[in-house]
Short mmCIF file of C-alpha atoms in Angstrom, two decimals:
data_model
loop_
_atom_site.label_atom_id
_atom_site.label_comp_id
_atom_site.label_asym_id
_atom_site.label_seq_id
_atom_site.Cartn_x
_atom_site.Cartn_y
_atom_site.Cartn_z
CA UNK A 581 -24.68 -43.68 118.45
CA UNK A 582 -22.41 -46.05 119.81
CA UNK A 583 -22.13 -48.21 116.96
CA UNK A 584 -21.85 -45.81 114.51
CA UNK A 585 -18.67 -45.27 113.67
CA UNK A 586 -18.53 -41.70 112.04
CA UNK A 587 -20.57 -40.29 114.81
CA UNK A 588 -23.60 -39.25 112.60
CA UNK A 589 -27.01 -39.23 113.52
CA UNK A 590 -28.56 -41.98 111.05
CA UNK A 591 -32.16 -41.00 110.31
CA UNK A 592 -33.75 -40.83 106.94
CA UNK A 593 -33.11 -40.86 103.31
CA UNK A 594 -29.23 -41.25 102.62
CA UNK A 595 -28.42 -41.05 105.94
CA UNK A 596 -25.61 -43.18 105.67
CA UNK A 597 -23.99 -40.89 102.74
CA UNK A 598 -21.91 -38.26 102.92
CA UNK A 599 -23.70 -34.98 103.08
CA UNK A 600 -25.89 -34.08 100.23
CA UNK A 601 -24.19 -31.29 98.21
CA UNK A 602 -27.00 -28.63 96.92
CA UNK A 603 -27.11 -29.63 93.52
CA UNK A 604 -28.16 -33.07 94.49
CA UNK A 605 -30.75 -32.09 96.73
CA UNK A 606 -32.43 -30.38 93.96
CA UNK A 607 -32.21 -33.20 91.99
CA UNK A 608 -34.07 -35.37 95.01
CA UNK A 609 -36.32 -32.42 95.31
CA UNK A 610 -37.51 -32.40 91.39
CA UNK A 611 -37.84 -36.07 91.90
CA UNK A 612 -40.64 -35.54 94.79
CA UNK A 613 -41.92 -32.59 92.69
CA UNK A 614 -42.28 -34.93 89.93
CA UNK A 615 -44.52 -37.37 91.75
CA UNK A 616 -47.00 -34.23 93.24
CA UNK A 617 -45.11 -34.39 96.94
CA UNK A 618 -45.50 -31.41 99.04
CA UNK A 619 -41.79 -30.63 100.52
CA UNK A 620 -41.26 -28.84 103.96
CA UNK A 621 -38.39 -28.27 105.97
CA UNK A 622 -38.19 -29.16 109.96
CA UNK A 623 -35.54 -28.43 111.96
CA UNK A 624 -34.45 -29.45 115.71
CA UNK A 625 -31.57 -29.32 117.97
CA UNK A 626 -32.54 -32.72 119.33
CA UNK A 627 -32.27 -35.50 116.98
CA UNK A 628 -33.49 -38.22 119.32
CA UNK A 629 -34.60 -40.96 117.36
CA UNK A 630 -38.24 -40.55 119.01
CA UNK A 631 -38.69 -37.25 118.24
CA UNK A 632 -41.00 -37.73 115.31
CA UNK A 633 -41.87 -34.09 114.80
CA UNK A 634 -39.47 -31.44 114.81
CA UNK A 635 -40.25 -28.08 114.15
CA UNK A 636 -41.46 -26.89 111.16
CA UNK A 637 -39.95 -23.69 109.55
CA UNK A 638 -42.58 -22.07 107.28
CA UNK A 639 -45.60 -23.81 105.76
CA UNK A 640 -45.48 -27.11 103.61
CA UNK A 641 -45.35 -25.75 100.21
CA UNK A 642 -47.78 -27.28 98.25
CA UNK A 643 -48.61 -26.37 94.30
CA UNK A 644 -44.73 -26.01 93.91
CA UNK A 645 -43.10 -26.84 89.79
CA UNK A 646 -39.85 -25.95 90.44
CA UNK A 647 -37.16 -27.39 93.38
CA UNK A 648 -35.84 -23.26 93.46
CA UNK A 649 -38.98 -22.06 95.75
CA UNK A 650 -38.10 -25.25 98.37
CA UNK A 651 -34.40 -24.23 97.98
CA UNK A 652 -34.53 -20.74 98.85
CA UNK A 653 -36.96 -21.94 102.16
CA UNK A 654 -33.71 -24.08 102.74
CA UNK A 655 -31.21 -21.60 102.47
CA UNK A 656 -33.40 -19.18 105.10
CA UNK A 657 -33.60 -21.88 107.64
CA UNK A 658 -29.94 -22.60 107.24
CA UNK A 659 -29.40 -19.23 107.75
CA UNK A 660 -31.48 -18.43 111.11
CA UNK A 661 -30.25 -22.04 112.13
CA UNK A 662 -26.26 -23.33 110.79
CA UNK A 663 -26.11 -25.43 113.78
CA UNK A 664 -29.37 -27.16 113.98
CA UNK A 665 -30.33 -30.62 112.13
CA UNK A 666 -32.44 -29.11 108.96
CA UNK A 667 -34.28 -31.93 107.11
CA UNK A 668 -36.53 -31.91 104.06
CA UNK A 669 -39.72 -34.02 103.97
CA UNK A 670 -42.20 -34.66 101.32
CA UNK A 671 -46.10 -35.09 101.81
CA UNK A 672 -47.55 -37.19 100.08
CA UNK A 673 -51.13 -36.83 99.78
CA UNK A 674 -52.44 -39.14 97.90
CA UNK A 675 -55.96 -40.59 99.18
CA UNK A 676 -55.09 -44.00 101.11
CA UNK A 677 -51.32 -42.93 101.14
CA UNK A 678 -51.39 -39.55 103.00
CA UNK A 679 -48.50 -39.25 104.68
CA UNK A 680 -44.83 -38.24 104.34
CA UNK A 681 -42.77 -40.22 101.43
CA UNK A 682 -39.44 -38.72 101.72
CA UNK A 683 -37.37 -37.89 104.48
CA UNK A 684 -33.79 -36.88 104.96
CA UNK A 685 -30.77 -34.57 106.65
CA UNK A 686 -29.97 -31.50 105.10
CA UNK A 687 -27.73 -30.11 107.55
CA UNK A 688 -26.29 -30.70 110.79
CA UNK A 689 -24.40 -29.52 113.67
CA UNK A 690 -20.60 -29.10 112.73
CA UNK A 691 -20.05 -31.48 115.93
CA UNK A 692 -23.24 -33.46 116.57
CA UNK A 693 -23.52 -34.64 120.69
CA UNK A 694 -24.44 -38.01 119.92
CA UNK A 695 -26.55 -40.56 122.16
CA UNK A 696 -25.62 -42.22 125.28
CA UNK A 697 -27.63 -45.76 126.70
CA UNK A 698 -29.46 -45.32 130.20
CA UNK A 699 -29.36 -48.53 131.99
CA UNK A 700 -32.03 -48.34 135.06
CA UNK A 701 -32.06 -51.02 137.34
CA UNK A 702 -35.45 -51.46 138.22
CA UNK A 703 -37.00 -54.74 140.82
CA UNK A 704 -35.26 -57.64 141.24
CA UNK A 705 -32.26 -56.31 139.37
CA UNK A 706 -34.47 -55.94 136.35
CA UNK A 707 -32.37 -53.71 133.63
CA UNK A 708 -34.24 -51.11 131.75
CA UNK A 709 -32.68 -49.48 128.78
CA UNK A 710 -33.17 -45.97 127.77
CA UNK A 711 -31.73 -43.38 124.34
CA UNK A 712 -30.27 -40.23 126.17
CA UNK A 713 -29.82 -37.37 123.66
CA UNK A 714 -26.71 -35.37 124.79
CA UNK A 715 -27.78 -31.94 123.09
CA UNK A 716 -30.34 -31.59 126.15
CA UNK A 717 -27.69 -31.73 128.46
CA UNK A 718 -27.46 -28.15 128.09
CA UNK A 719 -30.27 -25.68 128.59
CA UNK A 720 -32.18 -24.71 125.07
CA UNK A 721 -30.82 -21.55 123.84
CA UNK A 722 -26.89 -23.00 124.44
CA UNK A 723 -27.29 -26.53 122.05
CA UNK A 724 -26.65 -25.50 119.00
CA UNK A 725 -23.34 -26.25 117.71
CA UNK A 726 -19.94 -27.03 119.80
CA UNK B 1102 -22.95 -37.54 85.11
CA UNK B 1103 -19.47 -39.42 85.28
CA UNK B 1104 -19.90 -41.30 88.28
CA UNK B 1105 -21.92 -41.78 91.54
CA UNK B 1106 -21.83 -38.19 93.58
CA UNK B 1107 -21.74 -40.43 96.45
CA UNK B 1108 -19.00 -42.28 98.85
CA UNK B 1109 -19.01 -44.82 101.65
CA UNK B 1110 -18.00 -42.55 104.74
CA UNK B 1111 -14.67 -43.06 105.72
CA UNK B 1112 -13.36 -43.73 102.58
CA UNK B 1113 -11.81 -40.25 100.52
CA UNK B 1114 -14.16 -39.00 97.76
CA UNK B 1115 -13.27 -39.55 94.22
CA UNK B 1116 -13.04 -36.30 92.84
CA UNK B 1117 -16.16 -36.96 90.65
CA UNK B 1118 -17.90 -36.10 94.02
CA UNK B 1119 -16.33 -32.94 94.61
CA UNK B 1120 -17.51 -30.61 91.47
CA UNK B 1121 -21.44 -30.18 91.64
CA UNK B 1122 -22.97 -31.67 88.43
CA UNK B 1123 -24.30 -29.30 86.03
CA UNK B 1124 -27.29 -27.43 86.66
CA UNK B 1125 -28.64 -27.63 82.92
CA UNK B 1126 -26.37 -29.54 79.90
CA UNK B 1127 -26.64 -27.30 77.41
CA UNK B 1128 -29.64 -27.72 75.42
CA UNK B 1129 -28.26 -26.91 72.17
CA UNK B 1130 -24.82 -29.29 71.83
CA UNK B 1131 -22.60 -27.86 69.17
CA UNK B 1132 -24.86 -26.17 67.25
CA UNK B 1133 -22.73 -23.44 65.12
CA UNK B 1134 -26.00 -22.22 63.30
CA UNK B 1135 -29.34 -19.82 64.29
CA UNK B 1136 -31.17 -22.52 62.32
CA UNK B 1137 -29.74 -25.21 64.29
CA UNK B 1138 -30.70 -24.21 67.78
CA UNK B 1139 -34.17 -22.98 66.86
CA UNK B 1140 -34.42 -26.40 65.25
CA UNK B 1141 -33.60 -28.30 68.61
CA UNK B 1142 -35.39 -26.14 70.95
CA UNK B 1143 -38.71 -25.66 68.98
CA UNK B 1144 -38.96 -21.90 69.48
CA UNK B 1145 -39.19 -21.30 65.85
CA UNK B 1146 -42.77 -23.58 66.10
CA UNK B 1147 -43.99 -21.49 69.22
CA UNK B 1148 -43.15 -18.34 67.26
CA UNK B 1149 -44.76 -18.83 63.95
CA UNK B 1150 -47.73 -20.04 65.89
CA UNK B 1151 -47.41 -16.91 67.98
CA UNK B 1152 -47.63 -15.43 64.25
CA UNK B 1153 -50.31 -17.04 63.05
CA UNK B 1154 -53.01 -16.90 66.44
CA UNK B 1155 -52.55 -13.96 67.69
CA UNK B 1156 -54.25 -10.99 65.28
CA UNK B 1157 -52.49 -7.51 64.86
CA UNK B 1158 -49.81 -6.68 67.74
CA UNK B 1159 -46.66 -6.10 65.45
CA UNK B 1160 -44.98 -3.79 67.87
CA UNK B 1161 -45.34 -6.88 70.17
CA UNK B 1162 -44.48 -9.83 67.99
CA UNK B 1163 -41.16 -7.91 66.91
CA UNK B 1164 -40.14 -7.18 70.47
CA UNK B 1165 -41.14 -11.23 71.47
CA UNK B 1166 -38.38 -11.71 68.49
CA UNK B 1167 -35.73 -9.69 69.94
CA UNK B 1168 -36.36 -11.51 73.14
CA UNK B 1169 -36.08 -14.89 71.35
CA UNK B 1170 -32.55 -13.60 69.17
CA UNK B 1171 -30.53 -12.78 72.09
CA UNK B 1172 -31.22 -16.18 73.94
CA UNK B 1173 -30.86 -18.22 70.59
CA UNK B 1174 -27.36 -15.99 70.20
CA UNK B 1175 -26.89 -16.38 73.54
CA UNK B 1176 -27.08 -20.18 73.38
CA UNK B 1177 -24.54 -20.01 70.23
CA UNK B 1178 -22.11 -17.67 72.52
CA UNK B 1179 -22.15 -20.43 75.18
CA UNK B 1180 -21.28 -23.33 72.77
CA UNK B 1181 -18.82 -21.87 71.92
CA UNK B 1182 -17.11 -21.09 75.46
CA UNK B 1183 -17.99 -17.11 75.52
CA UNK B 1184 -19.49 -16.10 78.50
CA UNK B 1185 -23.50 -15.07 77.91
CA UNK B 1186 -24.74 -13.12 81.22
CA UNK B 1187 -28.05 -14.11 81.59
CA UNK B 1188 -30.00 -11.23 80.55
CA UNK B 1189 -32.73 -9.83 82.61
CA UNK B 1190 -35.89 -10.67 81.13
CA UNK B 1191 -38.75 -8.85 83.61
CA UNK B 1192 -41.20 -7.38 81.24
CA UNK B 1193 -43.88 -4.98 82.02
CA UNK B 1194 -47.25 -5.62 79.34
CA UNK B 1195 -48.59 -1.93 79.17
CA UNK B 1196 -52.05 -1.70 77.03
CA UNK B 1197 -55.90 -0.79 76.73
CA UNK B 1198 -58.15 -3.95 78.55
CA UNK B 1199 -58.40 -7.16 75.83
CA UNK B 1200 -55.43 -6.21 73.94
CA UNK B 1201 -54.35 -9.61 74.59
CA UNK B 1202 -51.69 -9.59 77.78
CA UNK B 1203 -52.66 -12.49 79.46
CA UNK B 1204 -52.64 -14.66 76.10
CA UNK B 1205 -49.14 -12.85 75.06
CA UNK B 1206 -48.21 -13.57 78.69
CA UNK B 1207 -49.19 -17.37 78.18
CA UNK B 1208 -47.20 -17.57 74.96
CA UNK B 1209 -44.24 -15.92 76.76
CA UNK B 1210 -43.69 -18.86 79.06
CA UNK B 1211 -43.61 -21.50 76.06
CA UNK B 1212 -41.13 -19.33 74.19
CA UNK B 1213 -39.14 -18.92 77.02
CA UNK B 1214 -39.10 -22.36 78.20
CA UNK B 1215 -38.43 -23.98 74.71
CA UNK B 1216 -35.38 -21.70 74.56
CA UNK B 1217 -34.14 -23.08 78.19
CA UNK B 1218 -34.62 -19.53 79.67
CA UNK B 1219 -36.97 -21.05 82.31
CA UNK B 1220 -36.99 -24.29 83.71
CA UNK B 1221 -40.48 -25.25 84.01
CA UNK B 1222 -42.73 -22.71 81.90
CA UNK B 1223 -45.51 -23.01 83.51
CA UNK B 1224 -47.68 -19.23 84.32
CA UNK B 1225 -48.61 -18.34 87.68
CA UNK B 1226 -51.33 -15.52 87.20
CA UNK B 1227 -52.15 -13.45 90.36
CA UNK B 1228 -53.41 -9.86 91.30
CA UNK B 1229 -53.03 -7.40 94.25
CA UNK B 1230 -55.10 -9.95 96.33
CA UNK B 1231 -53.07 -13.01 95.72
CA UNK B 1232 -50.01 -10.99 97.30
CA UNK B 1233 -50.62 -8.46 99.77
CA UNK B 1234 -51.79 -10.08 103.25
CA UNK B 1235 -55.09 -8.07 105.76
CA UNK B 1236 -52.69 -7.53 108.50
CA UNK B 1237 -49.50 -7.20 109.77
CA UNK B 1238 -46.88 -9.84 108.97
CA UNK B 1239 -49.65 -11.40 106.73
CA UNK B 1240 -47.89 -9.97 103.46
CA UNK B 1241 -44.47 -11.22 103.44
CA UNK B 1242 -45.48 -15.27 103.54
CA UNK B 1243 -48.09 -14.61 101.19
CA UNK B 1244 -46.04 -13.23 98.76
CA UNK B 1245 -43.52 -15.41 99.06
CA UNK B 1246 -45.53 -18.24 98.98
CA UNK B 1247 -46.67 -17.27 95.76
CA UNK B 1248 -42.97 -16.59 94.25
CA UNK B 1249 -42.52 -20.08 95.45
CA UNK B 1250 -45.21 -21.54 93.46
CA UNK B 1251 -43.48 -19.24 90.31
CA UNK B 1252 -40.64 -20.32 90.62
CA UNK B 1253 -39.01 -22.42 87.00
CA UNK B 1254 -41.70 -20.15 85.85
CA UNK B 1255 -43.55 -17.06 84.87
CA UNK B 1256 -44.88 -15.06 87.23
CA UNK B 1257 -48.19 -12.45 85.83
CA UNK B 1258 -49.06 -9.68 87.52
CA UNK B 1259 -52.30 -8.62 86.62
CA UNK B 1260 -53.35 -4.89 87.24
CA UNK B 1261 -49.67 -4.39 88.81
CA UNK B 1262 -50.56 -0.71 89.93
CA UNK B 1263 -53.01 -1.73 92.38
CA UNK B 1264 -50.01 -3.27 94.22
CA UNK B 1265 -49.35 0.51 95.21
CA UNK B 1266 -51.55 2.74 96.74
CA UNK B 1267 -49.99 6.68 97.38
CA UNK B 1268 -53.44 7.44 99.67
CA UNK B 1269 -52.65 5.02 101.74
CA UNK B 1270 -49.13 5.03 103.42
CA UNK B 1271 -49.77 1.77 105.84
CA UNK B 1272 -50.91 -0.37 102.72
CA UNK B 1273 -49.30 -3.10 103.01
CA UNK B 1274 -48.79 -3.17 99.21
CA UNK B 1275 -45.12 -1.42 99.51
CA UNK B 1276 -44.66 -4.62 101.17
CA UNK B 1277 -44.95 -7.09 98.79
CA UNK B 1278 -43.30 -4.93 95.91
CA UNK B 1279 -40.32 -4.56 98.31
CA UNK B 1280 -39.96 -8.59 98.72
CA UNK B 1281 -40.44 -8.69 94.61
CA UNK B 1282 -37.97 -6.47 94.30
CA UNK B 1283 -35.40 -8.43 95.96
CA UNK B 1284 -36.73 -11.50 94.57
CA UNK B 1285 -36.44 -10.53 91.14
CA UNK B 1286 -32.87 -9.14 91.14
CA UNK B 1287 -31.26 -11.51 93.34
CA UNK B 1288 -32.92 -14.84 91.69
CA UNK B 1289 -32.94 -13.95 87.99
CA UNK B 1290 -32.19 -17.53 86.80
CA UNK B 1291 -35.40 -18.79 88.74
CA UNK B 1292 -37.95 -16.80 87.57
CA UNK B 1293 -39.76 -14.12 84.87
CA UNK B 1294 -42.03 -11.48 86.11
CA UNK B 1295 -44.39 -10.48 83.94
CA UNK B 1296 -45.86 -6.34 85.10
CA UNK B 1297 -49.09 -5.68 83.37
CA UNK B 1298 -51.73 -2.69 83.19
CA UNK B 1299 -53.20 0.04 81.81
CA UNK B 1300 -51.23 2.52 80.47
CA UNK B 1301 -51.58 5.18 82.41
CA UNK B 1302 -51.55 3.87 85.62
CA UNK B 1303 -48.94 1.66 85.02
CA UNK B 1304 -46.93 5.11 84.35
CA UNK B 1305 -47.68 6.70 88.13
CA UNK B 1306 -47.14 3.12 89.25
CA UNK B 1307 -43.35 3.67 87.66
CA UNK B 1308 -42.70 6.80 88.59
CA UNK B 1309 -43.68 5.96 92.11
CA UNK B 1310 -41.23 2.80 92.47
CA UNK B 1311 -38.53 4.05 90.01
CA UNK B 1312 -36.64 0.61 91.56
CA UNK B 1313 -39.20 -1.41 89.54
CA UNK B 1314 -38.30 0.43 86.71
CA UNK B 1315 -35.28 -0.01 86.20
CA UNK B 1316 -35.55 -3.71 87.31
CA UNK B 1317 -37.31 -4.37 84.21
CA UNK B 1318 -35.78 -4.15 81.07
CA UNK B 1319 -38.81 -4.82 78.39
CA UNK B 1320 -41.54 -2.30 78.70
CA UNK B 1321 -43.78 -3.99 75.90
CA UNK B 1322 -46.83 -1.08 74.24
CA UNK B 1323 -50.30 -3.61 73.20
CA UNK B 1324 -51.83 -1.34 70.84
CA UNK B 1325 -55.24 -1.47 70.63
CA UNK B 1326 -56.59 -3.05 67.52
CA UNK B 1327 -58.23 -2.00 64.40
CA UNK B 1328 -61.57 -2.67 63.39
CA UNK B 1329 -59.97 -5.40 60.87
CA UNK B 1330 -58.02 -6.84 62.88
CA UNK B 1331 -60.99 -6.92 65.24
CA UNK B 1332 -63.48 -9.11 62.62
CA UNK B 1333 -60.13 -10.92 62.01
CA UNK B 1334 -60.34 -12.30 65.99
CA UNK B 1335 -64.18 -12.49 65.58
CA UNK B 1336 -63.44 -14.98 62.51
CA UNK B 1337 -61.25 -17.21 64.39
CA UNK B 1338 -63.31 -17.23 67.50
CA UNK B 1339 -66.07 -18.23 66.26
CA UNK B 1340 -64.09 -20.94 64.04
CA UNK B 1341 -62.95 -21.99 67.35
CA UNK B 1342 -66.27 -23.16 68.61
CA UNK B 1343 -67.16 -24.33 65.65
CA UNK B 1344 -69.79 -21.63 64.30
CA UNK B 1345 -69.55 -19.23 61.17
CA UNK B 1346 -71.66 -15.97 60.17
CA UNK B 1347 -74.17 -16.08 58.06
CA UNK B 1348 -74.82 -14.12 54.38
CA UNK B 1349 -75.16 -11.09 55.45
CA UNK B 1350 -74.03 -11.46 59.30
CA UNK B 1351 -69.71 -10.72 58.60
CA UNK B 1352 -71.06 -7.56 57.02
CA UNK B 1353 -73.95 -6.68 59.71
CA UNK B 1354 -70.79 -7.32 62.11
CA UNK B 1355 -68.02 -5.04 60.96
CA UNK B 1356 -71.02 -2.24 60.92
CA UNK B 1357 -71.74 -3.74 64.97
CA UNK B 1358 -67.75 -2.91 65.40
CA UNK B 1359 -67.79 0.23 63.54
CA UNK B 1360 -70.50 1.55 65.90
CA UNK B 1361 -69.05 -0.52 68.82
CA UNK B 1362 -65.73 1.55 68.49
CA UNK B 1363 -67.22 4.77 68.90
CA UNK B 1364 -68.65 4.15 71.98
CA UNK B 1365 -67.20 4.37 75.66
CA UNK B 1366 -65.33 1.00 77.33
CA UNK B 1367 -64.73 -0.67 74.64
CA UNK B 1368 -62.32 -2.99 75.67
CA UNK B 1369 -61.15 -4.56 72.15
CA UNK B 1370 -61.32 -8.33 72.03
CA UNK B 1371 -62.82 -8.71 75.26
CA UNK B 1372 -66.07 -6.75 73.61
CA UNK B 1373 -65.80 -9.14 70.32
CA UNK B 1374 -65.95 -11.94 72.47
CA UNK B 1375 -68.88 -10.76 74.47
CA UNK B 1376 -70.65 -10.00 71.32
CA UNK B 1377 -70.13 -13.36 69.65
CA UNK B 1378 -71.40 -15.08 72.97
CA UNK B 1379 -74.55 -12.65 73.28
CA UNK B 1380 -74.81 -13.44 69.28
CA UNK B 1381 -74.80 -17.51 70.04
CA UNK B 1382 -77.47 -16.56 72.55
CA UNK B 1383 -79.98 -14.99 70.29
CA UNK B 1384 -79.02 -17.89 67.82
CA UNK B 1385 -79.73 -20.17 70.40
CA UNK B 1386 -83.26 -18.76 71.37
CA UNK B 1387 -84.31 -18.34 68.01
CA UNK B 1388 -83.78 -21.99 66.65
CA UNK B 1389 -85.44 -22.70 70.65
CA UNK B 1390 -88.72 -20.80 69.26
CA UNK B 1391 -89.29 -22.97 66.50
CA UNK B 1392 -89.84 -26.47 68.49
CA UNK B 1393 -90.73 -28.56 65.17
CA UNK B 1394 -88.21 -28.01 62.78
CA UNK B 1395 -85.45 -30.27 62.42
CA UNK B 1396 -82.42 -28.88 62.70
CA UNK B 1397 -79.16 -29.39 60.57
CA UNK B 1398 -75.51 -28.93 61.36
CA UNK B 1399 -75.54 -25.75 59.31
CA UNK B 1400 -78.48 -24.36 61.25
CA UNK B 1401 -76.77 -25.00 64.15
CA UNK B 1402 -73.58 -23.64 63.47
CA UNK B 1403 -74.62 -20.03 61.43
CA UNK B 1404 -74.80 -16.99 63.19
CA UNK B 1405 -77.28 -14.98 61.51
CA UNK B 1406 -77.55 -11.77 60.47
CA UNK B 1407 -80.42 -11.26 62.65
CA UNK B 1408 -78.68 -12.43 65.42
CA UNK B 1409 -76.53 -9.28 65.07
CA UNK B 1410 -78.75 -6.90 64.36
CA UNK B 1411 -80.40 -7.76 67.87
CA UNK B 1412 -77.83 -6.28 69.41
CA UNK B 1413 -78.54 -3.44 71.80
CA UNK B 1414 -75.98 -1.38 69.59
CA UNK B 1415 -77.82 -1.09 67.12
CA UNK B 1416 -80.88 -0.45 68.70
CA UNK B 1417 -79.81 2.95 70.51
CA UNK B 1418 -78.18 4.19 66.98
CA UNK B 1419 -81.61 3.70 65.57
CA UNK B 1420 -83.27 5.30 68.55
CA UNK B 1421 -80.86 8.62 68.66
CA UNK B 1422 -82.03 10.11 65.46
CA UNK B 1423 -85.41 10.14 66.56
CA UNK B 1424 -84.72 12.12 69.38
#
């Protein structure tokens, strides 16, 4: 967004970090693992910061020990989707808690579109503020990437 | 770890960021010495236990020691800066039913994880059902689900020839033996599959996937036991639960097995165990009958010789001479 410097979409877990390499997302993964989180993996060529649920690629994988099973679900979706924002999340599902505990990019497009601000002007010169998402500038099946 | 594998963005990143950390330190630092890296791993514990539980199975036990020398030597080659391949370790459990598999299989995923073969060792046991799917484009997620839940682990495949069924050429068995397949040679590091089954059909079940064949490198032979080994199992089951036989009832037993053996589906120490629990029953009943008496520890812990002799066994062998 505008006043983000690098031009990265900042949403999640170490968002603000360079990317992840693999061998530390298995070490975030074994941590989640380690507290009984379910891990899934979402992807979406629109990262608009109100688009709570992307798309899910396979199941939540529940009843997992080991980070390799989440990273080879990973390494599919990266390969049907290179240029798509791939995150991880974990569920936790804990009675009372129930809900997702962890949250964060995986892999993005090699040139991300960014966000633009909408001003509307509405009655009495009344401004209204909107998030555009650049990506759906173009139709669906040409976003990815560029 | 050095130092953070992280940078602000914008500024370059130290080169501690730039080589991945390693995926395991080496479990055994230094250690020159056989002795020393059984001593920090703790497979020398799991195996003398393995020596002392399990009853019999020497072709077994010796093979499980192989296993066990290579990774020790293999951990010594790697301290040392040779390369060590990591070996294949898919095994295929071949034997008569209750010839211990499953328990061996158990056992396997300790030993293996103590030596730092596996990550997790934990045993995911499944069968035919838990892999192959009831429709089209059911199989594939199902099985991989379940490789995903193996995964740092041991994966058991109970009954592994059911997986593949010649009558049928839809089944949608060749399926999930084709996504194993590729599972099992191109993750190696991630997990152990464990093949097990009667002989014989585990045989046609080779010959008709030669791939899984050859992707397996220990074919393992259970024998089936002797009748010593047999009252052996009996003994320490029962010590288990906290019973013991009676004057009279270790001898009335080894003539139970000795009759036992002879007949048709016997399957080993599945049969011993049914025997002992039929035998608690009759013990059970009979102390039940007699509502007055006050019962002492020792009452309630002796199997009988009675409670043996009950047995249907010995009933027909009484009944055939008559005839």
């Amino acid at each position: 967004m505008m006043t983000n410097p690098t031009g990265r979409v900042t949403q999640g877990q170490f968002s603000f970090l360079p990317d992840l390499t693999d061998a530390e997302i298995v070490l975030q993964v074994e941590y989640g693992l380690s507290k009984g989180y379910a891990w899934s993996v979402e992807y979406t060529d629109d990262a608009h910061p109100r688009n709570t649920y992307w798309e899910m690629y396979g199941m939540p994988m529940f009843d997992l020990k080991d980070a390799a099973g989440v990273m080879t679900e990973l390494a599919a979706c990266r390969a049907t989707f290179p240029e798509h924002y791939i995150r991880l999340m974990a569920f936790d599902s804990t009675r009372g808690i129930e809900s997702v505990a962890m949250s964060f990019i995986v892999n993005r497009p090699s040139k991300e579109p960014g966000f633009g601000l909408v001003r509307m002007e509405g009655r009495n010169r009344e401004i209204r503020y909107t998030v555009h998402s650049y990506a759906t500038d173009r139709p669906e099946n040409e976003r990815g990437g560029q | 770890m050095a130092g953070p594998l992280y940078s602000i963005p914008g500024t370059t990143p130290s080169a501690a960021s730039a080589d991945p950390p390693p995926a395991q330190p080496p479990v055994a630092d230094g250690a020159r010495t056989v002795a020393a890296v059984l001593a920090q791993t703790q497979a020398g514990a799991v195996m003398d236990e393995l020596e002392r539980d399990l009853v019999g199975l020497a072709p077994v036990k010796a093979r499980i020691r192989e296993i066990a020398a290579l990774l020790v030597i293999d951990k010594l080659r790697l301290n040392l800066g040779l390369s060590a391949a990591s070996p294949s370790l898919h095994m295929s459990f071949v034997g008569n039913p209750g010839t211990g598999k499953t328990t061996v299989a158990l056992r396997m995923a300790t030993i293996l994880h103590r030596l730092g073969y596996i990550r997790k060792g934990h045993l995911v046991a499944v069968t035919r059902d838990d892999l192959v799917g009831q429709y089209i484009g059911h199989t594939a997620p199902k099985t991989k689900e379940v490789l995903k839940k193996a995964m740092g682990g041991v994966l058991f495949i109970d009954e592994a020839y059911y997986l593949y069924r010649p009558e049928n050429e839809r089944d949608y068995g060749q399926e999930a033996i084709e996504i194993l397949l590729q599972v099992m040679e191109n993750q190696r590091d991630d997990l152990v599959v464990i093949l097990a089954g009667y002989k014989d059909r585990m045989e046609t079940f080779f010959q008709s996937n030669p791939g899984m064949r050859s992707r397996i490198a220990h074919h393992v032979d259970f024998p089936d036991y002797q009748a010593a080994d047999l009252l052996q199992i009996a003994d320490k089951m029962l010590a288990q639960q906290h019973y013991h036989f009676g004057p009279g009832a270790r001898a009335a037993f080894v003539e139970y097995l000795e009759r036992r053996l002879t007949q048709p589906q016997f399957a080993n120490a599945r049969s011993v165990r049914n025997a002992l629990e039929r035998a608690r029953l009759r013990q059970a009943s009979r102390l039940f009958g007699d509502q007055e008496r006050e019962l002492t520890a020792d009452d309630l812990t002796t199997i009988s010789e009675a409670d043996i002799r009950a047995s249907r066994v010995f009933q027909d062998a009484a009944a055939a001479p008559k005839k």
